[in-house]
CSV table of C-alpha atoms and ligand atoms in Angstrom, one decimal:
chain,number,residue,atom,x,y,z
A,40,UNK,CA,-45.9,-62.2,-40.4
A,41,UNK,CA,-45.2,-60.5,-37.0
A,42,UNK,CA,-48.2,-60.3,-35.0
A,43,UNK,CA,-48.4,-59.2,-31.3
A,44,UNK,CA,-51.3,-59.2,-28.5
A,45,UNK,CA,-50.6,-55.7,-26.4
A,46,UNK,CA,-52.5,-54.3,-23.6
A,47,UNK,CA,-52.3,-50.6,-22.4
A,48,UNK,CA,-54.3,-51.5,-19.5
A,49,UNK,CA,-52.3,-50.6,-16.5
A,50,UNK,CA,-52.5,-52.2,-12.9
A,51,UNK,CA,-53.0,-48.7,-11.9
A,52,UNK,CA,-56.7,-48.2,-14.2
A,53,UNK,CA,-57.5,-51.8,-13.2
A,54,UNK,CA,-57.2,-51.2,-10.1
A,55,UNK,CA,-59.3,-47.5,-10.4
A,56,UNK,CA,-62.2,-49.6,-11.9
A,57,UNK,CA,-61.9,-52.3,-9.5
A,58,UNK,CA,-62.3,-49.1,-6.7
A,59,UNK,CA,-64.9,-47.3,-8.6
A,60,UNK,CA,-67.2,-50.4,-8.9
A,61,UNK,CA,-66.8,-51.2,-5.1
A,62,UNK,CA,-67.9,-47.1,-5.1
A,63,UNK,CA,-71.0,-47.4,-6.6
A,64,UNK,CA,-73.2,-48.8,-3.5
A,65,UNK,CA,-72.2,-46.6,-0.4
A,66,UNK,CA,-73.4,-47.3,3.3
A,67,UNK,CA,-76.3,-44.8,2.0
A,68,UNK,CA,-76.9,-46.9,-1.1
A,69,UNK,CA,-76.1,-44.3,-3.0
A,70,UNK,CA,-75.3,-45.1,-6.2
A,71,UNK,CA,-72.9,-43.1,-8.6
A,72,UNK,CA,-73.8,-43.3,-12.5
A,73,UNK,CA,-70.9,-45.2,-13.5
A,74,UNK,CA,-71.7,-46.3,-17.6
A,75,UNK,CA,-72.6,-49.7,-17.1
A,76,UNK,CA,-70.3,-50.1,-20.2
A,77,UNK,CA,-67.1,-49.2,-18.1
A,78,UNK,CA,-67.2,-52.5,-16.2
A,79,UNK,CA,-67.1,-54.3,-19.3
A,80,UNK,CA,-64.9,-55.6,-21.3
A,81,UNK,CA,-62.4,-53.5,-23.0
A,82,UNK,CA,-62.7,-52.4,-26.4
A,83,UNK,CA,-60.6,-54.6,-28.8
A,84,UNK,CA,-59.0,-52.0,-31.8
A,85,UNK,CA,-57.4,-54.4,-34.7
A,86,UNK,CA,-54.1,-52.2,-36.1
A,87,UNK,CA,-53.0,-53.4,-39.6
A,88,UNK,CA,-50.2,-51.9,-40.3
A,89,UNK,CA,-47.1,-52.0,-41.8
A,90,UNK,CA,-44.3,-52.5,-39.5
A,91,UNK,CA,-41.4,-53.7,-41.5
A,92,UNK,CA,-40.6,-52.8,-45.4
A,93,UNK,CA,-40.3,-49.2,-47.1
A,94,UNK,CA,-43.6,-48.1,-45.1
A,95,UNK,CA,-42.7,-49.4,-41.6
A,96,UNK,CA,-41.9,-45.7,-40.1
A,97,UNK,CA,-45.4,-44.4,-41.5
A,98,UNK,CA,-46.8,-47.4,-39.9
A,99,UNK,CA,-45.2,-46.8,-36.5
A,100,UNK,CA,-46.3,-43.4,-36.5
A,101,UNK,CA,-49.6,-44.3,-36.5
A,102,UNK,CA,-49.8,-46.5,-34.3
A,103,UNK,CA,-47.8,-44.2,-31.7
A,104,UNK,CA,-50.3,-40.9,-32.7
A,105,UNK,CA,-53.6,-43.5,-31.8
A,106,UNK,CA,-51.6,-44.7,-29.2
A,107,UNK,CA,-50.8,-41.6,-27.6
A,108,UNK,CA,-54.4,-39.7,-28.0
A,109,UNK,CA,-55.9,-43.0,-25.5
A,110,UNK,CA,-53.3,-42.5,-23.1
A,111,UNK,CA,-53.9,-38.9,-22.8
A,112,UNK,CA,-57.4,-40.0,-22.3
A,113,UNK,CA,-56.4,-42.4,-19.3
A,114,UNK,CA,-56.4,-45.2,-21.5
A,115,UNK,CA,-60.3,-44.9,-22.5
A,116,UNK,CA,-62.1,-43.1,-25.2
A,117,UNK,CA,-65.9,-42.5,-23.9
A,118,UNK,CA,-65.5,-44.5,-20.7
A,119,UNK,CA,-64.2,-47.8,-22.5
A,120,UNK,CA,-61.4,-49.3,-22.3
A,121,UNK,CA,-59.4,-49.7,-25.0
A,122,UNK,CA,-56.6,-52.5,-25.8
A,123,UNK,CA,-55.0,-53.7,-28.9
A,124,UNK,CA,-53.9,-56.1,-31.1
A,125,UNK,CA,-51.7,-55.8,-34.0
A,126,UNK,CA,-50.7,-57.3,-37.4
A,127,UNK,CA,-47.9,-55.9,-39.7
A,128,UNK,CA,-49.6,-56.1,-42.8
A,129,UNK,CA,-45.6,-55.9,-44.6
A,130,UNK,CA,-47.8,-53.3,-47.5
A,131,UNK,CA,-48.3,-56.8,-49.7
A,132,UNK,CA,-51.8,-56.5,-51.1
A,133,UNK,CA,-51.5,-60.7,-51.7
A,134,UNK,CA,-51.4,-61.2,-47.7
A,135,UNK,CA,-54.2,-58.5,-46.9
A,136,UNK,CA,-57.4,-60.7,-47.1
A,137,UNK,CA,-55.8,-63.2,-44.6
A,138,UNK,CA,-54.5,-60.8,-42.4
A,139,UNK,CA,-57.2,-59.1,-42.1
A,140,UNK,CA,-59.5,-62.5,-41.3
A,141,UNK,CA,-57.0,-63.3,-39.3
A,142,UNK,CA,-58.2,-59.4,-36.9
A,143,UNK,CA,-61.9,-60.4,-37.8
A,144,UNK,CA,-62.6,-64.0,-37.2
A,145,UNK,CA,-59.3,-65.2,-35.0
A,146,UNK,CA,-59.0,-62.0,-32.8
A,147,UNK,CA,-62.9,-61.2,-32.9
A,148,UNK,CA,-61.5,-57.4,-33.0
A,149,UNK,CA,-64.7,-54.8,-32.7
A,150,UNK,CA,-63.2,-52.4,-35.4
A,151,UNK,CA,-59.6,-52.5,-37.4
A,152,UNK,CA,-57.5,-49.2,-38.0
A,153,UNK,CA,-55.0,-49.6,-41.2
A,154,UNK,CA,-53.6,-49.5,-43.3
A,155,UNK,CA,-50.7,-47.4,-45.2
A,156,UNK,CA,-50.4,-48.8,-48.4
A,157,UNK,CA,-53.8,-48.2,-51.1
A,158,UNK,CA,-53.5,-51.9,-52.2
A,159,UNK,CA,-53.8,-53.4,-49.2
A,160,UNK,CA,-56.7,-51.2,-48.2
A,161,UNK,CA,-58.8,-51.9,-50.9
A,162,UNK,CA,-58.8,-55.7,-49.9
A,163,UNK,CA,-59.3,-54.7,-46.4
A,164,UNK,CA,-62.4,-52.4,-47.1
A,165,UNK,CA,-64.0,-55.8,-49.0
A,166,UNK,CA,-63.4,-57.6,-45.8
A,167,UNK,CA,-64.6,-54.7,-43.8
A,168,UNK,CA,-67.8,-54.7,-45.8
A,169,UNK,CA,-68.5,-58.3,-46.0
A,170,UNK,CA,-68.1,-59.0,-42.3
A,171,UNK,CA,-69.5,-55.6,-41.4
A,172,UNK,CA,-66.8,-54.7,-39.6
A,173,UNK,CA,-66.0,-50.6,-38.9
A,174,UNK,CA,-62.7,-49.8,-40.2
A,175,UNK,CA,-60.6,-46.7,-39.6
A,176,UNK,CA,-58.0,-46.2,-42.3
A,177,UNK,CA,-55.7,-43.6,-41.1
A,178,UNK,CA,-53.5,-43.1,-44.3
A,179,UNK,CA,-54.1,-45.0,-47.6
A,180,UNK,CA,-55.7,-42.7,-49.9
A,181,UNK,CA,-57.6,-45.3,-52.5
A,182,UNK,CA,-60.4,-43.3,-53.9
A,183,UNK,CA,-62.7,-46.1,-54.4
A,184,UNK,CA,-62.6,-46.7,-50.2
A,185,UNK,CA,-64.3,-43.8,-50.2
A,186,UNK,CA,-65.9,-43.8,-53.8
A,187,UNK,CA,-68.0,-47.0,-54.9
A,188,UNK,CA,-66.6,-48.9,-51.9
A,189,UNK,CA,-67.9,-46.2,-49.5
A,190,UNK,CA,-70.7,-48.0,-46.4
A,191,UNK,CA,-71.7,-46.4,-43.2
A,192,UNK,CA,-68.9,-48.0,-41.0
A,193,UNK,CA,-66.1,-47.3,-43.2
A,194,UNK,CA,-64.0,-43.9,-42.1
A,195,UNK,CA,-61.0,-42.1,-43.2
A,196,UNK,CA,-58.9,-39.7,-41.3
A,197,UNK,CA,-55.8,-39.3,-43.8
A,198,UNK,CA,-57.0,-38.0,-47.7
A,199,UNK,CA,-58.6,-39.3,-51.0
A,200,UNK,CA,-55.5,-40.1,-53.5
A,201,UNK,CA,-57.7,-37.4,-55.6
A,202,UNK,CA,-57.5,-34.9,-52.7
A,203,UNK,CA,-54.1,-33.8,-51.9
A,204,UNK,CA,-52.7,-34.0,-55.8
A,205,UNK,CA,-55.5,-32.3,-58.0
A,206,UNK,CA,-55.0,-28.7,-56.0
A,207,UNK,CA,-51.6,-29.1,-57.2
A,208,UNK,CA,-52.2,-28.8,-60.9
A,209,UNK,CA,-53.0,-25.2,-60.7
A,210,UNK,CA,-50.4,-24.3,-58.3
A,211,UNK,CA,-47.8,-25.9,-60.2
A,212,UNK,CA,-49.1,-23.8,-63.5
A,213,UNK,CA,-49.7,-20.4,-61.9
A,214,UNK,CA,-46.4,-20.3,-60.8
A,215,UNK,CA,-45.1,-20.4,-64.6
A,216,UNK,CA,-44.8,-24.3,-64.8
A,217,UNK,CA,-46.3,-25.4,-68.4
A,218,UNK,CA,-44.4,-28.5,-69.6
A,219,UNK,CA,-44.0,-31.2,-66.9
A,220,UNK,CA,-43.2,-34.7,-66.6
A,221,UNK,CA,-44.5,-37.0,-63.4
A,222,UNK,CA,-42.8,-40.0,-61.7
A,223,UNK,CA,-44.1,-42.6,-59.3
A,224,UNK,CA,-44.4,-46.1,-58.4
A,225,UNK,CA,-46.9,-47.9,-60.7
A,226,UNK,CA,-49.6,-49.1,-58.3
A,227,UNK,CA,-52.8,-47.8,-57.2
A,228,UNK,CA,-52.3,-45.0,-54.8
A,229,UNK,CA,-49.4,-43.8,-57.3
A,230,UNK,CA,-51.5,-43.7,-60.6
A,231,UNK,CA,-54.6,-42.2,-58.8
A,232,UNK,CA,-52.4,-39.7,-57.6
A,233,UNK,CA,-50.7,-38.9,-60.7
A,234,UNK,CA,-54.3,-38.9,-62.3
A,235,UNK,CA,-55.6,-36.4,-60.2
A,236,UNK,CA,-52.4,-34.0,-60.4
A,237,UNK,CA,-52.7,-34.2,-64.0
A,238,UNK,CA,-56.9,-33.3,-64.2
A,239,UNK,CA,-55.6,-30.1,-62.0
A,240,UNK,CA,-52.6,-29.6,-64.6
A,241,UNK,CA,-54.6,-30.1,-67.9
A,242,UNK,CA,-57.0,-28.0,-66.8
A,243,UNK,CA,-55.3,-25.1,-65.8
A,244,UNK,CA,-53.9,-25.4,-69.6
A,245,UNK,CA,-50.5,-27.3,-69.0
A,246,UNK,CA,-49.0,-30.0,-70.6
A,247,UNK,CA,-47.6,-33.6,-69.6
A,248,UNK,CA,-44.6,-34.6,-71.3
A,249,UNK,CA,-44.3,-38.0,-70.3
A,250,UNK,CA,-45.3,-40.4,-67.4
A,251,UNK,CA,-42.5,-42.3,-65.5
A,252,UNK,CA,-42.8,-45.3,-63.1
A,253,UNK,CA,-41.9,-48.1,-61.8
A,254,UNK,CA,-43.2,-51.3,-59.8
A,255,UNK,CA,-44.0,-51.1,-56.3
A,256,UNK,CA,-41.5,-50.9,-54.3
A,257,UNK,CA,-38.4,-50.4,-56.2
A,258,UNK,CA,-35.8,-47.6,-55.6
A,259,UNK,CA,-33.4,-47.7,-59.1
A,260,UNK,CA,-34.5,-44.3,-60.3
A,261,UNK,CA,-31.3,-43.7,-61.7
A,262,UNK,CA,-32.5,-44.8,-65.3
A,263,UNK,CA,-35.8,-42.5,-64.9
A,264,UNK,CA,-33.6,-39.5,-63.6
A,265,UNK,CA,-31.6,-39.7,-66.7
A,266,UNK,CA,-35.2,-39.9,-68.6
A,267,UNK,CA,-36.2,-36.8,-66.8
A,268,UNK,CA,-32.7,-34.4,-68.0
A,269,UNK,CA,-33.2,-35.5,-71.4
A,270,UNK,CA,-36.9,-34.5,-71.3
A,271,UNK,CA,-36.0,-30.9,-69.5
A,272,UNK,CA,-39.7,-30.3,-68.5
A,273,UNK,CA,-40.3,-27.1,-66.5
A,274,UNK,CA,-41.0,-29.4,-63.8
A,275,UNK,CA,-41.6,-32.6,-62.1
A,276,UNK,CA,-44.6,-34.0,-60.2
A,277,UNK,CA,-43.5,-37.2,-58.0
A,278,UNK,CA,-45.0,-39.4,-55.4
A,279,UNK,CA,-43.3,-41.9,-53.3
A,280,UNK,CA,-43.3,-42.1,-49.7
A,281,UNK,CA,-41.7,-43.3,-46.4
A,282,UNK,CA,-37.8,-45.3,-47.4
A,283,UNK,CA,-38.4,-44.7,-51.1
A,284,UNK,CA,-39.6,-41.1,-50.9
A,285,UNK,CA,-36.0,-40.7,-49.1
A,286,UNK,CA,-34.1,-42.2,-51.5
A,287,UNK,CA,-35.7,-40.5,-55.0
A,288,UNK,CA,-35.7,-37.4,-53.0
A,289,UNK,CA,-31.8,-37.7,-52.3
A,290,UNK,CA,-31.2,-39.1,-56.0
A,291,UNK,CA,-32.7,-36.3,-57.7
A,292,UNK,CA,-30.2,-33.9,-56.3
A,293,UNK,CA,-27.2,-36.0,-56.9
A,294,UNK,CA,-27.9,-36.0,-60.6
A,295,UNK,CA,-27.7,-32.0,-60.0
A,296,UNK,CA,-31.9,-32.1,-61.3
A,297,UNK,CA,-32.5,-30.0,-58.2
A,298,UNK,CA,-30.5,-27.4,-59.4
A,299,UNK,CA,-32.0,-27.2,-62.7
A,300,UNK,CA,-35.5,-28.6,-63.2
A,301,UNK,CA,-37.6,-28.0,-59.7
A,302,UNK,CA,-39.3,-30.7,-57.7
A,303,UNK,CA,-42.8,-30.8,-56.7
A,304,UNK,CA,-44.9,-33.6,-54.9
A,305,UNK,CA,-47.8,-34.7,-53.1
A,306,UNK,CA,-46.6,-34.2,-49.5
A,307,UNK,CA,-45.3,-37.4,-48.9
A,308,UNK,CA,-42.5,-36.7,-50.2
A,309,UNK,CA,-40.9,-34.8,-47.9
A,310,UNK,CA,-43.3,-35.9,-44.5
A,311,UNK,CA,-41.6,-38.1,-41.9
A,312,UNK,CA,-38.9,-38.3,-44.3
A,313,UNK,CA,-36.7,-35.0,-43.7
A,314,UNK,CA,-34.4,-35.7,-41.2
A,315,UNK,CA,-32.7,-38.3,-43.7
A,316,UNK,CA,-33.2,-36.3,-46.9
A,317,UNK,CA,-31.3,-33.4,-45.5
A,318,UNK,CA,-30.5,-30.0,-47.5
A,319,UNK,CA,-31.3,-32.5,-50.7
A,320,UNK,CA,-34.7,-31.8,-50.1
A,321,UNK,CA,-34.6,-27.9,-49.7
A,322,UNK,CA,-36.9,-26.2,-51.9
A,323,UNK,CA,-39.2,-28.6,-52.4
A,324,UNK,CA,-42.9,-27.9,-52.4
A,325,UNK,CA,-45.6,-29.8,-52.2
A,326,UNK,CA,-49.2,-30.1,-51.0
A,327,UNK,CA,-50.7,-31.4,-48.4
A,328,UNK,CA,-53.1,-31.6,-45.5
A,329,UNK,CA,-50.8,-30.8,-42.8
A,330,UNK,CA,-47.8,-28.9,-42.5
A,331,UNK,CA,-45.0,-28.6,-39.5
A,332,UNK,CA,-45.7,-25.5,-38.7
A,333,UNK,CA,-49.4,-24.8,-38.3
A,334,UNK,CA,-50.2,-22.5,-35.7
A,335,UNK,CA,-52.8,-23.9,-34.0
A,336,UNK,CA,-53.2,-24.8,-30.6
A,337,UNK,CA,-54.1,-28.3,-31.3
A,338,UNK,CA,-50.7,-28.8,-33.5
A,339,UNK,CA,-48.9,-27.3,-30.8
A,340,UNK,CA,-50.2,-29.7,-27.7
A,341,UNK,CA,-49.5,-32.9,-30.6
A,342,UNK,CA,-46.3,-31.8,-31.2
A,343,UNK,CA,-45.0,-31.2,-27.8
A,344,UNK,CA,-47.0,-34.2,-26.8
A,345,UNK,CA,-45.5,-36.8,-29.6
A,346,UNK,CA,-41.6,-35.5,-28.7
A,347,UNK,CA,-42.4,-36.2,-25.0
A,348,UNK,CA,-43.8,-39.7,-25.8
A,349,UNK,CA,-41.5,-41.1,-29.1
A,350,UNK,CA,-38.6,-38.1,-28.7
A,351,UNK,CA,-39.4,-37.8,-32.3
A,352,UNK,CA,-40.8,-35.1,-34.9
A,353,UNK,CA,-44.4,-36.1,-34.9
A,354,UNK,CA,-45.7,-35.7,-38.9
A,355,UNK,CA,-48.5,-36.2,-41.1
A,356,UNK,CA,-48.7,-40.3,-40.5
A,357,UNK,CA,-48.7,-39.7,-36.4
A,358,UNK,CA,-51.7,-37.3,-37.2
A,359,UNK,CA,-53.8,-39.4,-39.0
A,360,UNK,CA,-53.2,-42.3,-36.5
A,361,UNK,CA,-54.0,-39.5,-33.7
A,362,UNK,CA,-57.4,-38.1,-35.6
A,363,UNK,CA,-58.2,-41.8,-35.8
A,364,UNK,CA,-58.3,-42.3,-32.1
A,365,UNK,CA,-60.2,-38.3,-32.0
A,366,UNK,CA,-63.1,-40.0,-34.6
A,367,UNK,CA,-63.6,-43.2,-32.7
A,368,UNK,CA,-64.3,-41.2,-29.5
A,369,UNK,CA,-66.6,-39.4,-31.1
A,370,UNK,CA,-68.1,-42.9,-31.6
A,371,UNK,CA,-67.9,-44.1,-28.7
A,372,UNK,CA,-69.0,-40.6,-26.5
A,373,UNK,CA,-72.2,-40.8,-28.1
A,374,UNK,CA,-73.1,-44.0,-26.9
A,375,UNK,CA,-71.6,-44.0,-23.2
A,376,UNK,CA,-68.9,-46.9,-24.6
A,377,UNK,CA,-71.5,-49.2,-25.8
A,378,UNK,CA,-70.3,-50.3,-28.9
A,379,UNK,CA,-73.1,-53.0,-30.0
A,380,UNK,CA,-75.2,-49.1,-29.8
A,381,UNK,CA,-72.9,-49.2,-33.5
A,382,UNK,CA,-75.2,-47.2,-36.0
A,383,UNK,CA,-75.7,-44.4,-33.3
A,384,UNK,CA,-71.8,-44.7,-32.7
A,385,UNK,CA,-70.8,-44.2,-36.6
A,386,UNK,CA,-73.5,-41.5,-37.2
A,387,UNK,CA,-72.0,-39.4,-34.1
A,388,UNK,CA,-68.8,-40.3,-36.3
A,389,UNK,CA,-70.0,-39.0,-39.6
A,390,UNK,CA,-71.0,-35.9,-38.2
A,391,UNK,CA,-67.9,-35.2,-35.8
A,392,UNK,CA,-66.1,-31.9,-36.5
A,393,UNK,CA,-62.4,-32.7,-34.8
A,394,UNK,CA,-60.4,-30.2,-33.9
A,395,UNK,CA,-57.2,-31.3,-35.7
A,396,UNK,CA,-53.6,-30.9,-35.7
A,397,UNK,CA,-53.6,-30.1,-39.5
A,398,UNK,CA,-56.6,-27.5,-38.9
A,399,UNK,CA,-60.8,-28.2,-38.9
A,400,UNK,CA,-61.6,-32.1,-39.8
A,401,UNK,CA,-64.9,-32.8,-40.4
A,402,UNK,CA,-66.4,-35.8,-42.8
A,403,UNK,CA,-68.4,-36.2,-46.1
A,404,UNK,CA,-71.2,-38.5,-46.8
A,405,UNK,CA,-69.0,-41.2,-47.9
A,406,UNK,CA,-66.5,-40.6,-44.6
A,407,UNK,CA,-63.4,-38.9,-46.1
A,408,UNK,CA,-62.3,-36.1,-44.7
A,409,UNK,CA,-62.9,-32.8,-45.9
A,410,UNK,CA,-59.9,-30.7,-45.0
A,411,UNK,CA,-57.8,-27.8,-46.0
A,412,UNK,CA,-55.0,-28.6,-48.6
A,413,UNK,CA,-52.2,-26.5,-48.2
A,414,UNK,CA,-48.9,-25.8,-50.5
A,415,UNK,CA,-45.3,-26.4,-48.5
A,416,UNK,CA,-41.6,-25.9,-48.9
A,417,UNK,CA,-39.2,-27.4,-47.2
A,418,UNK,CA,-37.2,-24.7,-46.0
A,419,UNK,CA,-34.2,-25.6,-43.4
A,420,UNK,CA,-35.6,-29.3,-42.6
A,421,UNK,CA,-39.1,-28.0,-42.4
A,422,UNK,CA,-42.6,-28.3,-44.6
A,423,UNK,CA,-43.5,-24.9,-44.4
A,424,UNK,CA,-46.8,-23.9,-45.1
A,425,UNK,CA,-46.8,-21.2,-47.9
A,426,UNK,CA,-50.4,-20.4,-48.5
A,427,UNK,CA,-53.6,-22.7,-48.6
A,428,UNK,CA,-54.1,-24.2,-51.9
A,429,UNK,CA,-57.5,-25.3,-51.1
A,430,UNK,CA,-60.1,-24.4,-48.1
A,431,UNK,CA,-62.2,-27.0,-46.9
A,432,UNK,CA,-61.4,-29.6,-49.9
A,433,UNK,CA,-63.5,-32.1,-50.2
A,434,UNK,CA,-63.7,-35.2,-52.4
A,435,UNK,CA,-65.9,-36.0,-54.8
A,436,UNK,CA,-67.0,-39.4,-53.9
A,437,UNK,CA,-67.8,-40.5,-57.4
A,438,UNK,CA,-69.9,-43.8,-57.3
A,439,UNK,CA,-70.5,-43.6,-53.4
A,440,UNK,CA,-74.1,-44.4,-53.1
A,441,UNK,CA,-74.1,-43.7,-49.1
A,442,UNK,CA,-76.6,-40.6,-48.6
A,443,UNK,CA,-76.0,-38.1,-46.5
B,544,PHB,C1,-51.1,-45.2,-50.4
B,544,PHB,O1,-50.7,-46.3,-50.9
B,544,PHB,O2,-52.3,-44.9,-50.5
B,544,PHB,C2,-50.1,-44.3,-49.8
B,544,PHB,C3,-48.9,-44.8,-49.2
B,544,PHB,C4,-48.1,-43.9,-48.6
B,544,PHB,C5,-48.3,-42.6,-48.5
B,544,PHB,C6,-49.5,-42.1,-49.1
B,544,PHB,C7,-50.4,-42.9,-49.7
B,544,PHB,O3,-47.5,-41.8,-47.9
């Protein structure tokens, strides 16, 4: 496991507070109202992540969208100090538990932000509630995190699993689709996904043909692409993500499927993922809670901010990662930086309304976000936004007992 101990603190900002302190009792006595909590210590933010494996880019963009929003900040979110410490989590479920002790009890961290992968999460939200620690998760969509496993210091600023794939169902069928077959890799985030396409689908009046998957995180689809010409649905519904999302993406139009039986996804499957995919990946549509070319003044000062930083697209991960850092100054405004002040920090956070990249964020009872959901196509290396499949979506929260 690689972990590392970073500080964004410069000498510079030490050297501010260091002046500001010396500030506070002039030859008048004056005395400016400097939060007492600005002299403290800094805030210590736990990211588990992955950094290596199928999932690393998604996990680097993350950290560089929460890195970026503090720095734009001067390094502080509500007059704190913020530093870091991270752990790449590798998205193996089996080393979660430790790894995240390892944030909690080792590195006495005051909140954790991860992680990618749904597995993982889900044993990081058991930690999260046993040690009553607040945790951030800025992508994986598990619906129980947000469902049964819900509690007052546990946020999300990415999606439900349930969110971003049931609107699709009755896009896919009002544009003619009736007999489809879906594909993913069998493991949580994949099968709630798939679940949630298919209670959009079914409902709408369409049919599954068949289900296809395969373990986590395995990339031999040739076997299942063969599957998928001999089924000839109308259409197929797929998730995968980050390397493998590439690589099925790329696969699908070797085999000449492109041409013939059209591709549709949860957004993932095109997001971060472009560049490498090409014109394989043309036509696709999918849905999603962000799109490249929102036009919105916040998307526009991300965008131009995340190329000046990482000379990189910025996409849907750096978002969430950037939205994460927007939700914990919320937090953290509402309490001057004190962060033992923690139930009036995560009720400001509850209620925040963050003006977002992807469009309005705000948060349910059980703190998932309720977003727009909107239908893309890549069209000449870009998700384009084609219309919004669903205004102000919102997830159900089945089995959250949190009130509001
Ligand atoms: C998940 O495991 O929840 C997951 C992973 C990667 C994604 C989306 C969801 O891009």
């Amino acid at each position: 496991m690689s972990h590392s101990i970073s500080s964004p603190i410069s000498a510079n900002r030490r050297r501010f507070l260091m002046g500001a302190a010396a500030l506070t009792t002039g030859a008048a006595g004056f005395r400016f109202p400097t939060p007492a909590i600005a002299q403290g210590a800094p805030l210590k933010v736990g990211f588990m992540l992955p950094y290596s494996g199928t999932f690393a880019k998604l996990g680097k963009f993350i950290d560089d969208g929460f890195r970026l929003y503090v720095e734009r900040q001067g390094g502080s979110l509500g007059g704190r100090r913020i530093e870091f410490v991270q752990v790449d989590d590798e998205s193996k479920p089996e080393s979660a538990t430790d790894n995240m002790n390892r944030l909690v009890g080792r590195e006495r961290v005051d909140l954790v932000v991860g992680t990618v992968h749904s597995g993982v999460a889900m044993a990081m939200v058991k930690v999260a509630r046993d040690t009553n620690t607040p945790l951030i998760i800025p992508n994986a969509g598990a619906n129980e995190a947000t469902g049964p496993m819900c509690a007052p210091h546990i946020f999300r600023t990415s999606f439900s699993n349930w969110q971003v794939c049931q609107p699709m169902g009755k896009v896919m069928f009002d544009e003619g689709r009736r007999r489809v077959a879906t594909i993913t890799w069998r493991y949580a985030a994949g099968s709630q996904m798939i679940d949630a396409f298919k209670e959009g689908f079914t409902r709408a009046g369409g049919t599954i043909v068949e289900d296809l998957a395969l373990p986590f995180p395995e990339v031999e689809f040739q076997a299942l692409i063969t599957r998928i010409a001999t089924l000839r649905p109308d259409a197929v519904f797929a998730f995968f993500a980050g390397g493998g999302a590439v690589k099925f993406v790329k696969d699908y139009a070797a085999a000449g499927l492109n041409r013939t039986i059209p591709l549709y996804g949860a957004g993932f499957l095109t997001d971060g993922t472009l560049q490498a995919q090409g014109a394989d990946a043309n036509g696709v549509r999918t849905t999603l809670h962000y799109a490249d070319n929102l036009d919105n003044p916040a998307n526009r000062v991300f965008l131009e901010a995340f190329k000046a930083k990482t000379g990189q697209d910025g996409d849907i991960y750096a978002v969430q990662g950037w939205d994460a850092a927007a939700l914990l100054a919320e937090g953290l405004k509402a309490t001057g930086g004190d962060w033992s002040a923690r139930a009036r920090a995560t009720s400001a956070m509850r209620s925040a309304r963050i003006d977002s990249p992807r469009g309005p964020l705000s948060f349910n009872r059980a703190g998932n976000p309720v977003q727009n959901v909107y239908l893309r196509e890549v069209r000449n290396g870009r998700n384009e936004v084609i219309s919004v499949a669903g205004q102000a979506v919102d997830d159900p929260a089945r089995g959250c007992r949190v009130q509001a």
